[in-house]
C-alpha atoms as a printed R data frame, in Angstrom:
    type eleno elety resid chain resno       x       y       z
1   ATOM     1    CA   MET     A     1   7.002  -5.974 -22.041
2   ATOM     2    CA   LEU     A     2   7.028  -3.747 -18.974
3   ATOM     3    CA   PRO     A     3   9.139  -0.601 -19.190
4   ATOM     4    CA   ILE     A     4  12.283  -0.450 -17.138
5   ATOM     5    CA   TYR     A     5  12.333   2.469 -14.750
6   ATOM     6    CA   THR     A     6  15.562   1.523 -13.015
7   ATOM     7    CA   ARG     A     7  19.052   0.872 -14.192
8   ATOM     8    CA   GLN     A     8  20.805   1.757 -10.980
9   ATOM     9    CA   ARG     A     9  23.171  -0.853  -9.592
10  ATOM    10    CA   LYS     A    10  24.826  -1.068  -6.195
11  ATOM    11    CA   ALA     A    11  27.566  -3.524  -5.320
12  ATOM    12    CA   ALA     A    12  26.386  -3.581  -1.711
13  ATOM    13    CA   VAL     A    13  23.308  -5.552  -2.731
14  ATOM    14    CA   GLY     A    14  24.912  -7.839  -5.252
15  ATOM    15    CA   GLY     A    15  24.432  -5.529  -8.229
16  ATOM    16    CA   HIS     A    16  20.691  -4.977  -7.722
17  ATOM    17    CA   THR     A    17  18.768  -2.430  -5.719
18  ATOM    18    CA   LEU     A    18  15.385  -3.135  -4.206
19  ATOM    19    CA   VAL     A    19  13.727  -1.311  -7.103
20  ATOM    20    CA   THR     A    20  15.450  -3.329  -9.815
21  ATOM    21    CA   VAL     A    21  14.616  -6.591  -8.074
22  ATOM    22    CA   VAL     A    22  10.917  -5.688  -8.013
23  ATOM    23    CA   VAL     A    23  10.882  -4.515 -11.626
24  ATOM    24    CA   ASP     A    24  12.820  -7.548 -12.865
25  ATOM    25    CA   THR     A    25  10.314  -9.766 -11.082
26  ATOM    26    CA   LEU     A    26   7.475  -7.963 -12.853
27  ATOM    27    CA   ARG     A    27   9.173  -8.501 -16.187
28  ATOM    28    CA   ARG     A    28   9.504 -12.236 -15.557
29  ATOM    29    CA   LEU     A    29   5.839 -12.463 -14.555
30  ATOM    30    CA   ALA     A    30   4.813 -10.536 -17.663
31  ATOM    31    CA   ARG     A    31   6.852 -12.828 -19.925
32  ATOM    32    CA   ALA     A    32   5.366 -15.889 -18.263
33  ATOM    33    CA   ALA     A    33   1.851 -14.531 -18.761
34  ATOM    34    CA   ALA     A    34   2.595 -13.659 -22.390
35  ATOM    35    CA   ASP     A    35   3.903 -17.159 -23.040
36  ATOM    36    CA   GLY     A    36   0.516 -18.558 -22.075
37  ATOM    37    CA   GLU     A    37  -1.580 -16.266 -24.271
38  ATOM    38    CA   GLY     A    38  -3.403 -17.608 -27.298
39  ATOM    39    CA   GLY     A    39  -3.602 -21.255 -26.232
40  ATOM    40    CA   ALA     A    40  -0.550 -23.490 -25.946
41  ATOM    41    CA   ALA     A    41   2.531 -21.989 -24.374
42  ATOM    42    CA   ARG     A    42   5.752 -21.637 -26.298
43  ATOM    43    CA   PRO     A    43   8.529 -24.137 -25.508
44  ATOM    44    CA   GLY     A    44  10.659 -22.935 -22.659
45  ATOM    45    CA   GLY     A    45   8.118 -20.264 -21.695
46  ATOM    46    CA   GLY     A    46   5.760 -19.871 -18.773
47  ATOM    47    CA   ALA     A    47   4.515 -23.456 -19.056
48  ATOM    48    CA   ALA     A    48   8.055 -24.808 -18.860
49  ATOM    49    CA   PHE     A    49   8.620 -22.718 -15.744
50  ATOM    50    CA   ALA     A    50   5.420 -24.053 -14.185
51  ATOM    51    CA   GLU     A    51   6.352 -27.666 -15.021
52  ATOM    52    CA   ALA     A    52   9.655 -27.207 -13.230
53  ATOM    53    CA   LEU     A    53   7.794 -26.557  -9.990
54  ATOM    54    CA   PRO     A    54   6.834 -29.592  -7.892
55  ATOM    55    CA   ALA     A    55   3.141 -30.418  -7.733
56  ATOM    56    CA   ARG     A    56   1.798 -29.135  -4.433
57  ATOM    57    CA   ARG     A    57  -0.230 -32.239  -3.681
58  ATOM    58    CA   SER     A    58   2.854 -34.486  -4.001
59  ATOM    59    CA   LEU     A    59   4.802 -32.682  -1.287
60  ATOM    60    CA   SER     A    60   5.055 -34.056   2.204
61  ATOM    61    CA   LEU     A    61   6.310 -32.412   5.363
62  ATOM    62    CA   ARG     A    62   9.041 -35.042   5.443
63  ATOM    63    CA   ASP     A    63  10.170 -34.456   1.870
64  ATOM    64    CA   PRO     A    64  13.388 -32.500   1.308
65  ATOM    65    CA   ILE     A    65  12.976 -29.025  -0.135
66  ATOM    66    CA   PRO     A    66  13.967 -29.108  -3.838
67  ATOM    67    CA   GLY     A    67  17.243 -27.329  -4.504
68  ATOM    68    CA   LEU     A    68  18.206 -27.078  -0.831
69  ATOM    69    CA   ALA     A    69  20.247 -29.417   1.324
70  ATOM    70    CA   LEU     A    70  17.742 -28.927   4.128
71  ATOM    71    CA   THR     A    71  14.547 -30.583   5.264
72  ATOM    72    CA   PRO     A    72  11.543 -28.675   6.628
73  ATOM    73    CA   SER     A    73  12.435 -29.882  10.121
74  ATOM    74    CA   ALA     A    74  15.940 -28.398   9.926
75  ATOM    75    CA   PRO     A    75  16.486 -24.980  11.515
76  ATOM    76    CA   ARG     A    76  16.019 -22.132   9.075
77  ATOM    77    CA   ARG     A    77  18.226 -19.089   8.899
78  ATOM    78    CA   ARG     A    78  16.514 -15.758   9.223
79  ATOM    79    CA   PRO     A    79  17.299 -13.707   6.089
80  ATOM    80    CA   VAL     A    80  19.627 -10.773   6.633
81  ATOM    81    CA   GLN     A    81  17.957  -7.559   5.519
82  ATOM    82    CA   VAL     A    82  20.300  -5.458   3.371
83  ATOM    83    CA   LEU     A    83  20.049  -1.683   3.750
84  ATOM    84    CA   CYS     A    84  19.984  -0.107   0.277
85  ATOM    85    CA   GLY     A    85  20.239   3.490   1.516
86  ATOM    86    CA   ASP     A    86  18.226   6.272  -0.096
87  ATOM    87    CA   LEU     A    87  16.401   5.223  -3.260
88  ATOM    88    CA   ALA     A    88  15.743   7.803  -5.969
89  ATOM    89    CA   ILE     A    89  11.982   7.466  -5.456
90  ATOM    90    CA   ARG     A    90   9.672  10.288  -4.398
91  ATOM    91    CA   ILE     A    91   5.937  10.412  -3.755
92  ATOM    92    CA   ALA     A    92   4.674  13.885  -4.640
93  ATOM    93    CA   ARG     A    93   1.945  15.690  -2.779
94  ATOM    94    CA   ASP     A    94  -0.579  14.802  -5.489
95  ATOM    95    CA   GLY     A    95   0.159  11.076  -5.055
96  ATOM    96    CA   THR     A    96   2.358  10.690  -8.159
97  ATOM    97    CA   TRP     A    97   5.350   8.389  -7.756
98  ATOM    98    CA   TYR     A    98   8.643   9.496  -9.342
99  ATOM    99    CA   TYR     A    99  11.868   7.631 -10.004
100 ATOM   100    CA   GLN     A   100  14.924   9.784 -10.709
101 ATOM   101    CA   GLY     A   101  12.595  12.701 -11.468
102 ATOM   102    CA   SER     A   102  10.436  10.815 -13.987
103 ATOM   103    CA   PRO     A   103   6.847   9.822 -13.134
104 ATOM   104    CA   ILE     A   104   6.064   6.123 -12.823
105 ATOM   105    CA   ARG     A   105   2.975   5.897 -15.009
106 ATOM   106    CA   ARG     A   106   2.185   2.182 -14.767
107 ATOM   107    CA   LYS     A   107  -0.365   1.855 -11.977
108 ATOM   108    CA   GLU     A   108   0.374  -1.848 -11.422
109 ATOM   109    CA   LEU     A   109   3.954  -0.976 -10.550
110 ATOM   110    CA   VAL     A   110   2.888   1.838  -8.217
111 ATOM   111    CA   CYS     A   111   0.471  -0.513  -6.437
112 ATOM   112    CA   LEU     A   112   3.230  -3.095  -6.058
113 ATOM   113    CA   PHE     A   113   5.590  -0.537  -4.550
114 ATOM   114    CA   ALA     A   114   2.799   0.693  -2.262
115 ATOM   115    CA   SER     A   115   2.322  -2.834  -0.914
116 ATOM   116    CA   CYS     A   116   6.008  -2.818   0.148
117 ATOM   117    CA   LEU     A   117   5.805   0.597   1.830
118 ATOM   118    CA   LYS     A   118   6.611   0.890   5.540
119 ATOM   119    CA   ARG     A   119   7.084   3.779   7.937
120 ATOM   120    CA   ASP     A   120   9.101   4.234  11.114
121 ATOM   121    CA   ALA     A   121  10.677   7.069  13.090
122 ATOM   122    CA   GLU     A   122  13.368   7.461  10.420
123 ATOM   123    CA   GLY     A   123  10.987   7.887   7.498
124 ATOM   124    CA   TYR     A   124   9.348   5.915   4.711
125 ATOM   125    CA   TRP     A   125  10.855   2.716   3.317
126 ATOM   126    CA   LEU     A   126  10.316   0.212   0.535
127 ATOM   127    CA   GLU     A   127  10.877  -3.062   2.276
128 ATOM   128    CA   THR     A   128  11.089  -6.759   1.415
129 ATOM   129    CA   PRO     A   129  12.302  -9.583   3.673
130 ATOM   130    CA   ALA     A   130  15.760  -9.199   2.103
131 ATOM   131    CA   GLU     A   131  16.161  -5.475   1.360
132 ATOM   132    CA   ARG     A   132  15.198  -2.068   2.670
133 ATOM   133    CA   GLY     A   133  15.539   1.355   1.011
134 ATOM   134    CA   ARG     A   134  14.346   4.799   2.077
135 ATOM   135    CA   ILE     A   135  12.175   6.985  -0.164
136 ATOM   136    CA   GLU     A   136  10.959  10.589  -0.005
137 ATOM   137    CA   VAL     A   137   7.311  11.423   0.706
138 ATOM   138    CA   GLU     A   138   6.269  15.067   0.383
139 ATOM   139    CA   ASP     A   139   3.114  14.833   2.524
140 ATOM   140    CA   VAL     A   140   1.558  11.395   2.946
141 ATOM   141    CA   PRO     A   141   1.890   8.431   0.574
142 ATOM   142    CA   PHE     A   142  -1.761   7.932  -0.365
143 ATOM   143    CA   LEU     A   143  -4.852   9.856  -1.425
144 ATOM   144    CA   ALA     A   144  -8.460   8.986  -0.563
145 ATOM   145    CA   VAL     A   145 -10.203   9.494  -3.891
146 ATOM   146    CA   GLU     A   146 -13.662   7.968  -3.417
147 ATOM   147    CA   LEU     A   147 -16.162   7.571  -0.583
148 ATOM   148    CA   PHE     A   148 -18.736   4.800  -0.167
149 ATOM   149    CA   TRP     A   149 -21.575   5.253   2.306
150 ATOM   150    CA   SER     A   150 -23.523   2.405   3.843
151 ATOM   151    CA   LYS     A   151 -25.816   1.828   6.785
152 ATOM   152    CA   GLY     A   152 -25.574  -1.033   9.225
153 ATOM   153    CA   PRO     A   153 -22.849  -3.588  10.046
154 ATOM   154    CA   CYS     A   154 -19.273  -2.606   9.276
155 ATOM   155    CA   PRO     A   155 -18.006  -4.491   6.182
156 ATOM   156    CA   ALA     A   156 -14.478  -4.620   7.626
157 ATOM   157    CA   CYS     A   157 -15.205  -6.276  10.991
158 ATOM   158    CA   ALA     A   158 -18.905  -7.249  10.724
159 ATOM   159    CA   CYS     A   159 -19.666  -5.325  13.925
160 ATOM   160    CA   ASP     A   160 -23.154  -3.921  14.300
161 ATOM   161    CA   SER     A   161 -22.378  -0.215  14.699
162 ATOM   162    CA   GLY     A   162 -26.047   0.640  14.385
163 ATOM   163    CA   GLY     A   163 -25.181   3.570  12.153
164 ATOM   164    CA   GLN     A   164 -23.379   4.650   9.035
165 ATOM   165    CA   VAL     A   165 -20.158   3.138   7.726
166 ATOM   166    CA   LEU     A   166 -17.745   5.186   5.608
167 ATOM   167    CA   THR     A   167 -15.386   3.287   3.329
168 ATOM   168    CA   PHE     A   168 -12.722   5.033   1.261
169 ATOM   169    CA   ARG     A   169 -10.885   3.944  -1.876
170 ATOM   170    CA   THR     A   170  -7.301   5.130  -2.151
171 ATOM   171    CA   ASN     A   171  -5.358   6.000  -5.288
172 ATOM   172    CA   VAL     A   172  -3.748   2.536  -5.117
173 ATOM   173    CA   ASP     A   173  -7.185   0.879  -4.861
174 ATOM   174    CA   GLU     A   174  -7.026  -0.060  -1.182
175 ATOM   175    CA   MET     A   175 -10.422  -0.062   0.519
176 ATOM   176    CA   VAL     A   176 -10.294   1.378   4.036
177 ATOM   177    CA   THR     A   177 -13.243   1.663   6.411
178 ATOM   178    CA   ALA     A   178 -12.965   4.534   8.874
179 ATOM   179    CA   GLY     A   179 -13.225   3.264  12.420
180 ATOM   180    CA   LYS     A   180 -11.274   2.555  15.579
181 ATOM   181    CA   ASP     A   181  -8.224   1.204  13.725
182 ATOM   182    CA   HIS     A   182  -8.528   3.649  10.820
183 ATOM   183    CA   PRO     A   183  -9.298   7.057  12.334
184 ATOM   184    CA   ILE     A   184  -9.888  10.322  10.492
185 ATOM   185    CA   ARG     A   185  -7.970  13.361  11.701
186 ATOM   186    CA   VAL     A   186  -7.938  16.994  10.577
187 ATOM   187    CA   ALA     A   187  -4.765  19.101  10.515
188 ATOM   188    CA   ARG     A   188  -3.849  22.540   9.208
189 ATOM   189    CA   ASP     A   189  -2.173  22.338   5.824
190 ATOM   190    CA   ILE     A   190   1.324  23.824   6.078
191 ATOM   191    CA   ILE     A   191   0.995  25.349   2.588
192 ATOM   192    CA   THR     A   192  -2.611  26.533   2.374
193 ATOM   193    CA   CYS     A   193  -3.284  26.810   6.143
194 ATOM   194    CA   GLN     A   194  -6.664  25.214   5.408
195 ATOM   195    CA   PRO     A   195  -8.048  22.291   7.449
196 ATOM   196    CA   THR     A   196  -7.015  19.072   5.733
197 ATOM   197    CA   PRO     A   197  -8.426  15.655   6.677
198 ATOM   198    CA   TYR     A   198  -6.349  12.466   6.742
199 ATOM   199    CA   LEU     A   199  -7.296   8.801   7.015
200 ATOM   200    CA   MET     A   200  -5.091   6.184   8.652
201 ATOM   201    CA   VAL     A   201  -4.615   3.382   6.121
202 ATOM   202    CA   ARG     A   202  -2.220   1.032   7.922
203 ATOM   203    CA   ASP     A   203   0.809   1.009  10.219
204 ATOM   204    CA   GLY     A   204   1.403   4.757  10.299
205 ATOM   205    CA   LEU     A   205   0.674   5.237   6.590
206 ATOM   206    CA   GLU     A   206  -1.995   7.856   5.914
207 ATOM   207    CA   ALA     A   207  -4.092   9.005   2.980
208 ATOM   208    CA   ARG     A   208  -5.001  12.644   2.483
209 ATOM   209    CA   ILE     A   209  -8.719  12.954   1.830
210 ATOM   210    CA   GLY     A   210  -9.222  14.807  -1.449
211 ATOM   211    CA   ARG     A   211 -11.235  17.997  -1.668
212 ATOM   212    CA   ALA     A   212 -14.236  16.436  -3.444
213 ATOM   213    CA   VAL     A   213 -14.380  13.590  -0.922
214 ATOM   214    CA   TYR     A   214 -14.007  16.068   1.938
215 ATOM   215    CA   TYR     A   215 -17.078  17.950   0.703
216 ATOM   216    CA   GLU     A   216 -18.981  14.656   0.826
217 ATOM   217    CA   LEU     A   217 -17.851  14.193   4.431
218 ATOM   218    CA   VAL     A   218 -18.972  17.696   5.374
219 ATOM   219    CA   ALA     A   219 -22.401  16.937   3.900
220 ATOM   220    CA   LEU     A   220 -22.636  13.953   6.271
221 ATOM   221    CA   ALA     A   221 -21.411  15.869   9.328
222 ATOM   222    CA   VAL     A   222 -23.564  16.149  12.441
223 ATOM   223    CA   PRO     A   223 -23.071  18.213  15.624
224 ATOM   224    CA   GLU     A   224 -21.777  16.512  18.762
225 ATOM   225    CA   VAL     A   225 -20.214  17.635  22.037
226 ATOM   226    CA   VAL     A   226 -16.606  16.453  22.499
227 ATOM   227    CA   HIS     A   227 -14.680  17.397  25.660
228 ATOM   228    CA   GLY     A   228 -17.217  20.109  26.354
229 ATOM   229    CA   GLU     A   229 -16.908  21.665  22.888
230 ATOM   230    CA   ARG     A   230 -19.599  21.574  20.241
231 ATOM   231    CA   VAL     A   231 -18.086  20.205  17.022
232 ATOM   232    CA   LEU     A   232 -19.157  18.928  13.623
233 ATOM   233    CA   GLY     A   233 -18.030  15.475  12.620
234 ATOM   234    CA   VAL     A   234 -18.926  12.169  11.045
235 ATOM   235    CA   TRP     A   235 -19.767   8.753  12.438
236 ATOM   236    CA   SER     A   236 -18.331   5.550  10.985
237 ATOM   237    CA   ALA     A   237 -18.381   2.016  12.404
238 ATOM   238    CA   GLY     A   238 -19.453   3.289  15.805
239 ATOM   239    CA   GLU     A   239 -16.722   5.947  16.087
240 ATOM   240    CA   PHE     A   240 -17.113   9.728  15.898
241 ATOM   241    CA   PHE     A   241 -14.491  11.810  14.089
242 ATOM   242    CA   PRO     A   242 -14.557  15.613  14.557
243 ATOM   243    CA   LEU     A   243 -14.010  17.688  11.422
244 ATOM   244    CA   GLY     A   244 -14.147  21.168  12.958
245 ATOM   245    CA   SER     A   245 -15.863  23.475  15.379
246 ATOM   246    CA   ALA     A   246 -19.625  23.855  15.021
247 ATOM   247    CA   GLU     A   247 -19.208  27.583  15.669
248 ATOM   248    CA   GLU     A   248 -17.109  28.214  12.536
């Protein structure tokens, strides 16, 4: 049984916030999986749920959709996205997720939330097709915790870069290859004033490259001239990413 991290209810979303919907879904999936453990499923358990679903091969494009008074050819309504406001979720600088001040320790749940994470000019959001709620992020939502080095074609796009390829694993187990669509940038940390590297993961969501991984990057750095300045940086998938001045 998965622990419940949320008991908050809001009438504006029919008594459930985005967080509770996600967690309740996880609980149902866990119960269904548990029903199937140890051989035959218990009556009314996950097997019964599966039997209630129509067999995929028996469906036709002309068949009515079970439970709906519509056919696939009928116009579909676009779901109205409900704004849940500010959720009591915070991503700390060290990558820990908190709900109402308590850490969310189950990694599967954190990874699920991370897959729903979006960013726009107004901040960070947990978003589904039906609901949207804002969360707090202290720095960036992800951490790059491991670096994989390879030589040759890029594993992400199969391009022949003719050089090294740097692939990072994040704290939510996403694999991201640094390149044109996933650049590395270096900024001054507002707390330590030290140069801090970041990796673009997706759609404006970045991962801060951890200190140990950063040292690995520095070991791979080579000098190049960029805009008339001699800098140290790394190559990945045919792109060069400056890490700092070669004179420092």
